[in-house]
mmCIF file of C-alpha atoms and ligand atoms in Angstrom:
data_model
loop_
_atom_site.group_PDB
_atom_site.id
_atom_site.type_symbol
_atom_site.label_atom_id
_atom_site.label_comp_id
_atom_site.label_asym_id
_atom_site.label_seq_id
_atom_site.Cartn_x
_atom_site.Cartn_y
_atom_site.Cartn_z
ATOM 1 C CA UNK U 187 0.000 0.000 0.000
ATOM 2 C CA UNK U 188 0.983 3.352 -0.738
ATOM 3 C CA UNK U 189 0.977 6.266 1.754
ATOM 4 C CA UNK U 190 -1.867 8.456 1.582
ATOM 5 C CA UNK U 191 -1.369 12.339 -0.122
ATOM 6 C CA UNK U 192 -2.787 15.229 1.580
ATOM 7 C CA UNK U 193 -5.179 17.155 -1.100
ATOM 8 C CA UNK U 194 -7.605 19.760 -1.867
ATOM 9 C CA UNK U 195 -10.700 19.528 -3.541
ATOM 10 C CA UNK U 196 -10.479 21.559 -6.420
ATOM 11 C CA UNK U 197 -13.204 20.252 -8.727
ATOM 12 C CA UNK U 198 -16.532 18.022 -7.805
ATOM 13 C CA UNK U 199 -18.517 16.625 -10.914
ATOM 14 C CA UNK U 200 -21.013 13.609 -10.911
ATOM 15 C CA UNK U 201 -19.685 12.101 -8.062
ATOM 16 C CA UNK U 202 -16.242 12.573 -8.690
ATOM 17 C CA UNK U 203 -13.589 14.824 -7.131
ATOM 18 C CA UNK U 204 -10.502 16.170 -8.160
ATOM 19 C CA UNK U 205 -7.756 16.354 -5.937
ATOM 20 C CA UNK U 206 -4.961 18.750 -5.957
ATOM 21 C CA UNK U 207 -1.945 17.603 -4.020
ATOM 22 C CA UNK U 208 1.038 19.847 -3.088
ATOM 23 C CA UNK U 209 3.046 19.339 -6.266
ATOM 24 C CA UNK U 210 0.114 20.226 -8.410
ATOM 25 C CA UNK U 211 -0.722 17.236 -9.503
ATOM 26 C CA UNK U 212 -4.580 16.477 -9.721
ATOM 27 C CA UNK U 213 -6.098 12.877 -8.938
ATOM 28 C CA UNK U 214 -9.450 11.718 -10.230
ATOM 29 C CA UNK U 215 -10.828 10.087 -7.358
ATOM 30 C CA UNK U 216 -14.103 8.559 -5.684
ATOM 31 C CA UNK U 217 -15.264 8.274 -2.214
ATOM 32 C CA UNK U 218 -14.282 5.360 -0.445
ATOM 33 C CA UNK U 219 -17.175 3.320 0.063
ATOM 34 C CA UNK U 220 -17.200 3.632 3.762
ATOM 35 C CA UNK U 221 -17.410 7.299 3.751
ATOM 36 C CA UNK U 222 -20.958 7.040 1.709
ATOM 37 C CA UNK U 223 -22.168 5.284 4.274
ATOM 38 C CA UNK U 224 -22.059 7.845 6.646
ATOM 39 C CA UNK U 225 -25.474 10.051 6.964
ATOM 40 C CA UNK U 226 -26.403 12.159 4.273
ATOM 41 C CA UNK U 227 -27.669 15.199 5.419
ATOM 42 C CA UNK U 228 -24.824 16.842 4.478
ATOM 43 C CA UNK U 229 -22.268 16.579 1.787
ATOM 44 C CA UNK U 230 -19.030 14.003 2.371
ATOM 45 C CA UNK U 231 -16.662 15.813 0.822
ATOM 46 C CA UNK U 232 -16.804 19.674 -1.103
ATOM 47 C CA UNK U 233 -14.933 21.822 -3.284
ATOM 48 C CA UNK U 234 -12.463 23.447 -0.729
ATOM 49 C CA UNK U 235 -12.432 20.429 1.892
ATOM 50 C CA UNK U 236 -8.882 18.852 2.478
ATOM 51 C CA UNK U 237 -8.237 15.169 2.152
ATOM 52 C CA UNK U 238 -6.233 12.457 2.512
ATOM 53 C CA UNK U 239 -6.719 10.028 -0.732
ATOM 54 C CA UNK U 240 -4.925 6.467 -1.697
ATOM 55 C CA UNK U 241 -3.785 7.421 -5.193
ATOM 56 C CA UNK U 242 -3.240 4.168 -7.758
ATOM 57 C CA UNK U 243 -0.795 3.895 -10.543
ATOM 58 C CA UNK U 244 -3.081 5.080 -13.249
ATOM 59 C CA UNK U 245 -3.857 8.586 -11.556
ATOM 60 C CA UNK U 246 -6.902 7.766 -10.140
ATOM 61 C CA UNK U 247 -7.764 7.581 -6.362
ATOM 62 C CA UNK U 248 -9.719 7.158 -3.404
ATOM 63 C CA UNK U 249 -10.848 9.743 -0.968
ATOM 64 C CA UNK U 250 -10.022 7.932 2.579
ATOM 65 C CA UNK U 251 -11.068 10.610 4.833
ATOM 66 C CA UNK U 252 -12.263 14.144 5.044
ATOM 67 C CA UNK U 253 -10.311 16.929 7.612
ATOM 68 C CA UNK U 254 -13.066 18.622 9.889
ATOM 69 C CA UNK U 255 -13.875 21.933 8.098
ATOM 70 C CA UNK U 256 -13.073 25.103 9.380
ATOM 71 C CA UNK U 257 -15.996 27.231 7.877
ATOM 72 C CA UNK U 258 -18.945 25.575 5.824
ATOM 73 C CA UNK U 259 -20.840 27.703 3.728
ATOM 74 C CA UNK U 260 -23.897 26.064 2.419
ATOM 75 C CA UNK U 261 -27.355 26.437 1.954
ATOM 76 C CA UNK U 262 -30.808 23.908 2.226
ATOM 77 C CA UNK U 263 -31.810 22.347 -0.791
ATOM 78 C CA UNK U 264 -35.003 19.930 -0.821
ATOM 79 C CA UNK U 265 -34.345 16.570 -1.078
ATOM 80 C CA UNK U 266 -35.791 14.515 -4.342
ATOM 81 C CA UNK U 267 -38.497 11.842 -4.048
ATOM 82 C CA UNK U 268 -39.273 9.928 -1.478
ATOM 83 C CA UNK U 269 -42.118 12.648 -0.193
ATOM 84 C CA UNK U 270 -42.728 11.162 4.111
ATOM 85 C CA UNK U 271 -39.540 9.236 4.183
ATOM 86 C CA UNK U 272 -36.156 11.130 5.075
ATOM 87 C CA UNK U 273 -35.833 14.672 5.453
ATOM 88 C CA UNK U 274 -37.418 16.769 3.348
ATOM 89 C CA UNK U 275 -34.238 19.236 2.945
ATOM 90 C CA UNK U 276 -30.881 18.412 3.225
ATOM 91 C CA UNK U 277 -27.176 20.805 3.255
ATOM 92 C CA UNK U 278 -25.577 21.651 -0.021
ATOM 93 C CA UNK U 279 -21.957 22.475 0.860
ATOM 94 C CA UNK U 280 -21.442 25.618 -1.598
ATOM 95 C CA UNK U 281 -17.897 25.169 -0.456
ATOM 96 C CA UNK U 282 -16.131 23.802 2.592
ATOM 97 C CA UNK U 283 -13.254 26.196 4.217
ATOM 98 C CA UNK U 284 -13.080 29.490 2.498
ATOM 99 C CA UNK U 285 -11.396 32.372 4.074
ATOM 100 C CA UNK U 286 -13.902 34.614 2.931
ATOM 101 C CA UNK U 287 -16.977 35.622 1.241
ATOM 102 C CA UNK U 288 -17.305 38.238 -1.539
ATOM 103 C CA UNK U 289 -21.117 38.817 -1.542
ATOM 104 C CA UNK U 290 -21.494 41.481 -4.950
ATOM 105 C CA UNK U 291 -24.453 43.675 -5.759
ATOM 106 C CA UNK U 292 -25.191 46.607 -8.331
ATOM 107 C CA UNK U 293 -25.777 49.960 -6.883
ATOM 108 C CA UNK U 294 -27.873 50.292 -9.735
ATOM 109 C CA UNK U 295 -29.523 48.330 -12.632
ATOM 110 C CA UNK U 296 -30.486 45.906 -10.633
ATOM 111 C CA UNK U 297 -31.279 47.941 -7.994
ATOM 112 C CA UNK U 298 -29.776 46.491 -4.464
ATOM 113 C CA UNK U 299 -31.777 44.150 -2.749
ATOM 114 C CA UNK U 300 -30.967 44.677 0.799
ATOM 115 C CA UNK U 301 -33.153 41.953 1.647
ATOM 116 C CA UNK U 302 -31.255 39.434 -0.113
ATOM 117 C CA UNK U 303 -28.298 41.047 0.902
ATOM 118 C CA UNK U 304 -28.980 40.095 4.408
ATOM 119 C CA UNK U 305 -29.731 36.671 4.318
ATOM 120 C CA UNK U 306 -26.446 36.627 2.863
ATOM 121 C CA UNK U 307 -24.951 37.598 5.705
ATOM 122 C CA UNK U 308 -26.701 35.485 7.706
ATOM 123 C CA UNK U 309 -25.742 32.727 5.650
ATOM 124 C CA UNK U 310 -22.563 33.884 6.119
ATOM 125 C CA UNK U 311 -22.232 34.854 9.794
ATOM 126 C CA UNK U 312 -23.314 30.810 10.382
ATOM 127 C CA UNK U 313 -20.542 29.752 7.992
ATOM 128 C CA UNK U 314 -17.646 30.382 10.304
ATOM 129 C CA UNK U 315 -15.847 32.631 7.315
ATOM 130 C CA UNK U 316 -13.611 34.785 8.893
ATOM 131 C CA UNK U 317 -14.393 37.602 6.429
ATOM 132 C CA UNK U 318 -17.606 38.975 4.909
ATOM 133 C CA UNK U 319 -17.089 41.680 2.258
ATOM 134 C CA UNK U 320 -20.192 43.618 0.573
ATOM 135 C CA UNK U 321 -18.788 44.265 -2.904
ATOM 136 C CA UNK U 322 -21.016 47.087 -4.414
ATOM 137 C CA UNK U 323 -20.691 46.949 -8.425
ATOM 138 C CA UNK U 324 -21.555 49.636 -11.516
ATOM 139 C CA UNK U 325 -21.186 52.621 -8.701
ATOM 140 C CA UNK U 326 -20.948 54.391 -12.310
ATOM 141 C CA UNK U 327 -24.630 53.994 -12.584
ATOM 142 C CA UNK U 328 -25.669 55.612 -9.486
ATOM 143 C CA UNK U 329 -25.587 58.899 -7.540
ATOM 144 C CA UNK U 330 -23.129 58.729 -4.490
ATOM 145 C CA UNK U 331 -25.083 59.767 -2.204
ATOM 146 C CA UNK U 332 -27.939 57.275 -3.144
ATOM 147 C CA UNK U 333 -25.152 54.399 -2.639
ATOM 148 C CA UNK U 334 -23.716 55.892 1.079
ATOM 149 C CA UNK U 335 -27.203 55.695 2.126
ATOM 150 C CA UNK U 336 -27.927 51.804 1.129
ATOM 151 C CA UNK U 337 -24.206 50.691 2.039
ATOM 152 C CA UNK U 338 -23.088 52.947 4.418
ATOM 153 C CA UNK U 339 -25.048 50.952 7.573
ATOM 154 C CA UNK U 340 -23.306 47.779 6.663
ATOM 155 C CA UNK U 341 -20.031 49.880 7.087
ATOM 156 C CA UNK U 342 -20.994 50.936 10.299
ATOM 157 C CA UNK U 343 -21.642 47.471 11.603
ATOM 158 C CA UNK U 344 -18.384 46.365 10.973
ATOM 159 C CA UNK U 345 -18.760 45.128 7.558
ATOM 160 C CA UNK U 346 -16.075 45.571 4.576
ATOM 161 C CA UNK U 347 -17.737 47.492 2.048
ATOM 162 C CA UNK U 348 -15.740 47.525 -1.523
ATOM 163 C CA UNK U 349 -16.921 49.923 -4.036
ATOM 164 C CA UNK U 350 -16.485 49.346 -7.718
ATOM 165 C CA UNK U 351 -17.521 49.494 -11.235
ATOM 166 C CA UNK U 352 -15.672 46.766 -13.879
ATOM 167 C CA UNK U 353 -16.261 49.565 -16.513
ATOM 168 C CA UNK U 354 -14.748 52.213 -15.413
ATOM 169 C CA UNK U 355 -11.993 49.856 -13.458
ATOM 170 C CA UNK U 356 -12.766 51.836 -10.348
ATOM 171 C CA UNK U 357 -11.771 49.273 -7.506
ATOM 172 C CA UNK U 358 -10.904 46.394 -9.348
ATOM 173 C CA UNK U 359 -7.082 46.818 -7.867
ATOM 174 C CA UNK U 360 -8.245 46.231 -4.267
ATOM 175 C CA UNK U 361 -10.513 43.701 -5.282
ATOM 176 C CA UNK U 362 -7.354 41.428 -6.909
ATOM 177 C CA UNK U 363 -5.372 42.223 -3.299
ATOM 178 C CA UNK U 364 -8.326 40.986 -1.548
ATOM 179 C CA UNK U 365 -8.509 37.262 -3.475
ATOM 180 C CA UNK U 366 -5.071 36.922 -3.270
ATOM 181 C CA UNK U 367 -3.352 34.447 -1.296
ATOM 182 C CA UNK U 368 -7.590 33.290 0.163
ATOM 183 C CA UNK U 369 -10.104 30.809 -0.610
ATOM 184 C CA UNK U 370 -13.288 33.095 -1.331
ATOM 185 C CA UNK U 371 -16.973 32.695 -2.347
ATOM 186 C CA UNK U 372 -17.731 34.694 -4.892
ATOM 187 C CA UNK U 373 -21.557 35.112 -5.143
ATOM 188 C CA UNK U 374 -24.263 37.321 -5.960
ATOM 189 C CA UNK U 375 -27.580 37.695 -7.830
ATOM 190 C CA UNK U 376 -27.197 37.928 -11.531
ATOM 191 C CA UNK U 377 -26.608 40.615 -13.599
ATOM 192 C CA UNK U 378 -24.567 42.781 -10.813
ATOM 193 C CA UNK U 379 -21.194 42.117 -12.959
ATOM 194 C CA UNK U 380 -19.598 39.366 -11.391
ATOM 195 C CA UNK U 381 -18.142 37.748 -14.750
ATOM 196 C CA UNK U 382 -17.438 41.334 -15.932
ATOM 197 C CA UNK U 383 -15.489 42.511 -12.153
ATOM 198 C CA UNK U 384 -13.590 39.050 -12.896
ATOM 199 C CA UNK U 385 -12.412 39.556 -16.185
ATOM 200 C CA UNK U 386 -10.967 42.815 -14.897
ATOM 201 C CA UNK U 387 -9.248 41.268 -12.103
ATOM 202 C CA UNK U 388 -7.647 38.961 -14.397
ATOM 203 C CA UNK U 389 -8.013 38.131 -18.360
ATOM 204 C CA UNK U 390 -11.152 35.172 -18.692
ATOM 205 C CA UNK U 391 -11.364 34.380 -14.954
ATOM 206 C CA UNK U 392 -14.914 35.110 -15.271
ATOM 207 C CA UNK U 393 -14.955 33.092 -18.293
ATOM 208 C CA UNK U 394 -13.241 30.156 -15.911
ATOM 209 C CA UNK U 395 -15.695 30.518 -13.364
ATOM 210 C CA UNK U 396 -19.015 30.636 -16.306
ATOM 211 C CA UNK U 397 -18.102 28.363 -17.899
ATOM 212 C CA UNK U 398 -18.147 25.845 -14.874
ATOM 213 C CA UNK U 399 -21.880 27.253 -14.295
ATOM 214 C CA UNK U 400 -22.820 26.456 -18.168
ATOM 215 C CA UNK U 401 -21.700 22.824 -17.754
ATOM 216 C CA UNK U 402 -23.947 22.523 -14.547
ATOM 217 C CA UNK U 403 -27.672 23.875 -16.281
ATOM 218 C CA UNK U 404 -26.777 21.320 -19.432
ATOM 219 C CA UNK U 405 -27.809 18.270 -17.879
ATOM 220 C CA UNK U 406 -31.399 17.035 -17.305
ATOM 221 C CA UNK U 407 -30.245 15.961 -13.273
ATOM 222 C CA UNK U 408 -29.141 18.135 -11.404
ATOM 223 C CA UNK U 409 -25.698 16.923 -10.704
ATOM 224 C CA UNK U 410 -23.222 18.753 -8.974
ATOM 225 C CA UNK U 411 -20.382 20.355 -10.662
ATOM 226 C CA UNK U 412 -18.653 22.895 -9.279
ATOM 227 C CA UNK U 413 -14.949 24.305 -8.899
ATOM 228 C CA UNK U 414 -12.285 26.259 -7.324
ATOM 229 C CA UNK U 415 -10.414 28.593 -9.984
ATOM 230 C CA UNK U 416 -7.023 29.067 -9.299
ATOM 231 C CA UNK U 417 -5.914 32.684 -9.321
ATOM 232 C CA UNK U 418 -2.621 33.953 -10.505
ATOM 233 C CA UNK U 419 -1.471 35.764 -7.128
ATOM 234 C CA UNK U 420 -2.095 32.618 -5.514
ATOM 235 C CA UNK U 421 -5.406 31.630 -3.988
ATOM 236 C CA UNK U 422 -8.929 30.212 -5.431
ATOM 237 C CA UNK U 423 -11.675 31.480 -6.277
ATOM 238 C CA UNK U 424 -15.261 29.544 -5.826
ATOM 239 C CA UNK U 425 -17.481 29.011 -8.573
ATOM 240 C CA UNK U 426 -20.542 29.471 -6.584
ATOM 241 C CA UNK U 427 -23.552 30.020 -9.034
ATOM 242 C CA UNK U 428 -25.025 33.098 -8.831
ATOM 243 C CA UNK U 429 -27.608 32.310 -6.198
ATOM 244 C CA UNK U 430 -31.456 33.588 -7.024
ATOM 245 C CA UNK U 431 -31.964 33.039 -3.682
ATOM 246 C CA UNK U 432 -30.242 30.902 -0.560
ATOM 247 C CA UNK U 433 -32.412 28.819 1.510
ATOM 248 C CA UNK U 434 -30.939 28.748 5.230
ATOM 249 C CA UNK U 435 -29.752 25.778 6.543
ATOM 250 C CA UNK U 436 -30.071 24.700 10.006
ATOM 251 C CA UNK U 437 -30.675 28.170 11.807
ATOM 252 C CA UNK U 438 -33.624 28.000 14.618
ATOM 253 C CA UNK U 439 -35.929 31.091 14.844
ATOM 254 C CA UNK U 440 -34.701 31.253 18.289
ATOM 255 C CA UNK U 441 -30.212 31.764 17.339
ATOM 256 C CA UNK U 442 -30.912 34.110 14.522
ATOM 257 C CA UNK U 443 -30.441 37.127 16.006
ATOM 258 C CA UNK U 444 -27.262 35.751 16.974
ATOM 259 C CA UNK U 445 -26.227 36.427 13.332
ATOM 260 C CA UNK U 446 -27.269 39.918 12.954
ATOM 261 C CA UNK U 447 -23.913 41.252 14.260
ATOM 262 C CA UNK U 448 -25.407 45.061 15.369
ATOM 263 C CA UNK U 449 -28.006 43.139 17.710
ATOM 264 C CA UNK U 450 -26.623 40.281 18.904
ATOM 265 C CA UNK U 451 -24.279 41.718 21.656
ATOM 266 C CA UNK U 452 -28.116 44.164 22.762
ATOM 267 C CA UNK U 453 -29.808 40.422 23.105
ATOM 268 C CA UNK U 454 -28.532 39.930 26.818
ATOM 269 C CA UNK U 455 -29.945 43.536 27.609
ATOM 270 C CA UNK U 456 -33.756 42.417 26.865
ATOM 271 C CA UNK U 457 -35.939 42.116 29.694
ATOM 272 C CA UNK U 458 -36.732 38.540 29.013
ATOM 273 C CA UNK U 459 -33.977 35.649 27.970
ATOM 274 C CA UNK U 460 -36.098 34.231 25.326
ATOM 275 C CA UNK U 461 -36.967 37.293 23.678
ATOM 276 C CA UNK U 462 -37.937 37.322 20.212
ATOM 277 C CA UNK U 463 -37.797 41.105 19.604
ATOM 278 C CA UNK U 464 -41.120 41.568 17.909
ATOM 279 C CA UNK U 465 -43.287 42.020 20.715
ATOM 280 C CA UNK U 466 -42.294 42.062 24.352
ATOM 281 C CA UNK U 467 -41.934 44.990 27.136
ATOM 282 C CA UNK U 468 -38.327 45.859 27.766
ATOM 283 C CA UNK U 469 -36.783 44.859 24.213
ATOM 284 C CA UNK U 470 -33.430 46.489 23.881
ATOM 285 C CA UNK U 471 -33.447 45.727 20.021
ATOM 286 C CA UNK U 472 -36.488 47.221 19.779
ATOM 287 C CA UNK U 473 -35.312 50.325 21.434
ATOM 288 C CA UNK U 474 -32.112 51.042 19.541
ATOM 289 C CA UNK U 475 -34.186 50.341 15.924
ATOM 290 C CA UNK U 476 -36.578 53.235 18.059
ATOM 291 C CA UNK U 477 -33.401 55.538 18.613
ATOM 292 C CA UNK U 478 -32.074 54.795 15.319
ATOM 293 C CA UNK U 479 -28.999 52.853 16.760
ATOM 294 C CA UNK U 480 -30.156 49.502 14.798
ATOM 295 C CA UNK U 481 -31.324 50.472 10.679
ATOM 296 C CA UNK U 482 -35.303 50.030 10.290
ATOM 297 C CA UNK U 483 -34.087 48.047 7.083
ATOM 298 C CA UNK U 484 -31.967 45.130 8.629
ATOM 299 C CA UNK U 485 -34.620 44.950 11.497
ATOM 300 C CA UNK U 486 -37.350 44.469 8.910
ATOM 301 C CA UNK U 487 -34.831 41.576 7.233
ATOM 302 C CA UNK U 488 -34.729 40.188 10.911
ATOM 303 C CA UNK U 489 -38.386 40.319 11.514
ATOM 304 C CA UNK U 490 -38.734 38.511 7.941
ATOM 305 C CA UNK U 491 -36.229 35.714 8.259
ATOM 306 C CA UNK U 492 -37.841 34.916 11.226
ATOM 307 C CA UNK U 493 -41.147 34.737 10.281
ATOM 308 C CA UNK U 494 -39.656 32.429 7.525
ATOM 309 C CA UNK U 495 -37.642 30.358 10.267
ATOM 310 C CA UNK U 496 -40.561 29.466 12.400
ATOM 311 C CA UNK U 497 -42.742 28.628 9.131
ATOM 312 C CA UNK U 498 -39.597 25.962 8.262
ATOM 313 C CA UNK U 499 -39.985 25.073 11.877
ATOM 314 C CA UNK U 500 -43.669 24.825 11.987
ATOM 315 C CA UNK U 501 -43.461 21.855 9.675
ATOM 316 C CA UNK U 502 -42.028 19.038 11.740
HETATM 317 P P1 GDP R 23 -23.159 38.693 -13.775
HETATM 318 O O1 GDP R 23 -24.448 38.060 -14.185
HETATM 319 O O2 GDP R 23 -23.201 39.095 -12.335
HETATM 320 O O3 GDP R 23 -21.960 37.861 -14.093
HETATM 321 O O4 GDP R 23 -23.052 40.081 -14.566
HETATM 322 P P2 GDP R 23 -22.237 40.439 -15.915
HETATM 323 O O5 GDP R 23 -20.785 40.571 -15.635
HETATM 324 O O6 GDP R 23 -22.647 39.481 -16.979
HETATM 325 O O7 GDP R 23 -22.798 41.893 -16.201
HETATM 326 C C1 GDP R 23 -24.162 42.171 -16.452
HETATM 327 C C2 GDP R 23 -24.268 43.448 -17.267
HETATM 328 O O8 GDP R 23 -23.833 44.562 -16.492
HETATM 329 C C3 GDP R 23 -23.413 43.454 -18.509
HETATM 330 O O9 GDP R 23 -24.138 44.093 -19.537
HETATM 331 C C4 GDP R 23 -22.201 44.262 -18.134
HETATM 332 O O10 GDP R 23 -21.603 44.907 -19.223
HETATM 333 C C5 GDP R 23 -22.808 45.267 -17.180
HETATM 334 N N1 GDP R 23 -21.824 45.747 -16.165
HETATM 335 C C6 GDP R 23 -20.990 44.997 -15.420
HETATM 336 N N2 GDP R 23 -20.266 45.762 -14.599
HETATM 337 C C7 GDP R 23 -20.655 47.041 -14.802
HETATM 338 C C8 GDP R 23 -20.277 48.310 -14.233
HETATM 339 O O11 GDP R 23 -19.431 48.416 -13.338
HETATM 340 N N3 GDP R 23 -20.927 49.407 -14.708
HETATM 341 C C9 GDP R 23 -21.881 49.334 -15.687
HETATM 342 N N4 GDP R 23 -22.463 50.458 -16.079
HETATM 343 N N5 GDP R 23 -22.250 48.166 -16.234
HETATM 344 C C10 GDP R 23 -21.649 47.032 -15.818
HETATM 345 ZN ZN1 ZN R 24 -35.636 41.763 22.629
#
């Protein structure tokens, strides 16, 4: 037997993975059977989880075990079939480990949805990313002002807040810094200029990262493909698929304000410890959105994901 190589996984497709190991060289390779066997609420192994696979003379190999992940970034997707048995959702591991999350937006044309926006963060605050950055795209398009006042709160809260605009190259500089070296999620609805903001950071990375999304939509079954894009300072980039929407996964009504960084260190100051901040006497959070302390538009985004927690919740 030979000794087992410590890998990445760059690329996952059909039920395959590839495996980059530290002299470059990529491995084909399944999951050992064992692994499969484990349960399947979640993904086994994802594009940015480290491995240790048995590698055979004809470049293929074996996935033998799976490192505990650092940060998970993932979102619910419903499970297929089999309507009463199983659960009815399971976690989609977007990608396993990444440093950081680039969550991009148009000032204009489409105009921000701050909604959205915010379950991204949430998404994101459960993750265990270190970093969270709001990249706001085609700032060409809008009036300054008009962008401080969306953007500016999420600045204030602690968030990094990247302005830019591919076409007139306005920020695309500090963008490149900011991949480089770091595994990042790269996500955002469509339209915003992702492809267009990559292709300025470097010559057809957005054409890398599309053309992994065109492969996925050709099939008739939805089977996963998906892939880290190795950048030229060093680092990857994650071809995450520019997300209509992203279903939480495993967040109860009760922790979300946990992941609203501006309220969770007011929660302990409520009057009562299991308060939900939409109705009770003596609600700090209620009392800085009152004072303007907390924005009226991420407590709305609160009250909403909520209401959609407790509906998930409701079920079972
Ligand atoms: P994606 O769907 O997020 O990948 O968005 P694309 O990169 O395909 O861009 C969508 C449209 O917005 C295209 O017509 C781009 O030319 C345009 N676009 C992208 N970035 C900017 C920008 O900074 N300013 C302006 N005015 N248009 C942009
Ligand atoms: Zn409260």
């Amino acid at each position: 037997m030979s000794q087992l190589l410590d890998g990445l996984v760059v690329r996952e497709q059909s039920g395959f993975f590839e495996i980059e190991v530290a002299d470059g060289t990529i491995y084909t390779c399944r999951l050992r059977g064992r692994l499969k066997e484990e349960a399947q609420s979640s993904d086994i192994a994802a594009i940015g989880d480290r491995v240790k696979i048995q590698t055979a003379d004809d470049g293929t190999g074996t996935i033998e075990e799976v490192a505990e992940r650092e940060s998970v970034f993932s979102r619910s997707v419903r499970t297929e079939g089999n309507r009463g048995a199983g659960a009815a959702e399971r976690e989609h591991v977007i990608i396993a480990n990444a440093d950081q999350a680039m969550f991009v937006f148009a000032a204009a044309q489409p105009s921000p949805s701050l909604k959205m926006l915010d379950r991204f963060l949430v998404v994101g605050e459960k993750s265990g990313m270190k970093r969270l950055c709001i990249v706001v795209n085609k700032i060409d398009l809008e009036d300054p002002s008009v962008i401080e006042q969306h953007f500016g709160p999420y600045k204030k809260i602690g968030y990094s807040v990247l302005y830019t605009s591919a076409l007139a190259k306005v920020g695309v500089d500090e963008l490149r810094q900011q991949l480089q070296g770091k595994i990042s999620a790269f996500t955002g609805p469509s339209g915003v200029g992702k492809t267009s903001l990559l292709n300025a950071v470097q010559p057809g990375l957005g054409r890398a990262v599309k053309s992994v999304s065109e492969a996925r939509k050709e099939g008739i079954h939805t089977t996963r493909d998906s892939a880290l894009i190795k950048l030229e300072g060093g680092g990857y980039l994650a071809d995450t698929p520019g997300l209509r929407t992203l279903s939480i996964w495993d967040v109860e009504p009760e922790e979300l304000d946990a992941y609203f960084i501006e309220i969770a260190p007011l929660v302990s100051q409520c009057r009562f410890g299991d308060c939900t901040h939409i109705h009770e006497p003596g609600c700090k959070v209620r009392a800085a959105v009152q004072s303007g302390e907390v924005s009226k538009i991420r407590y709305q985004s609160y009250l909403q994901l909520r209401e959609e927690l407790e509906e998930a919740y409701a079920v079972y």
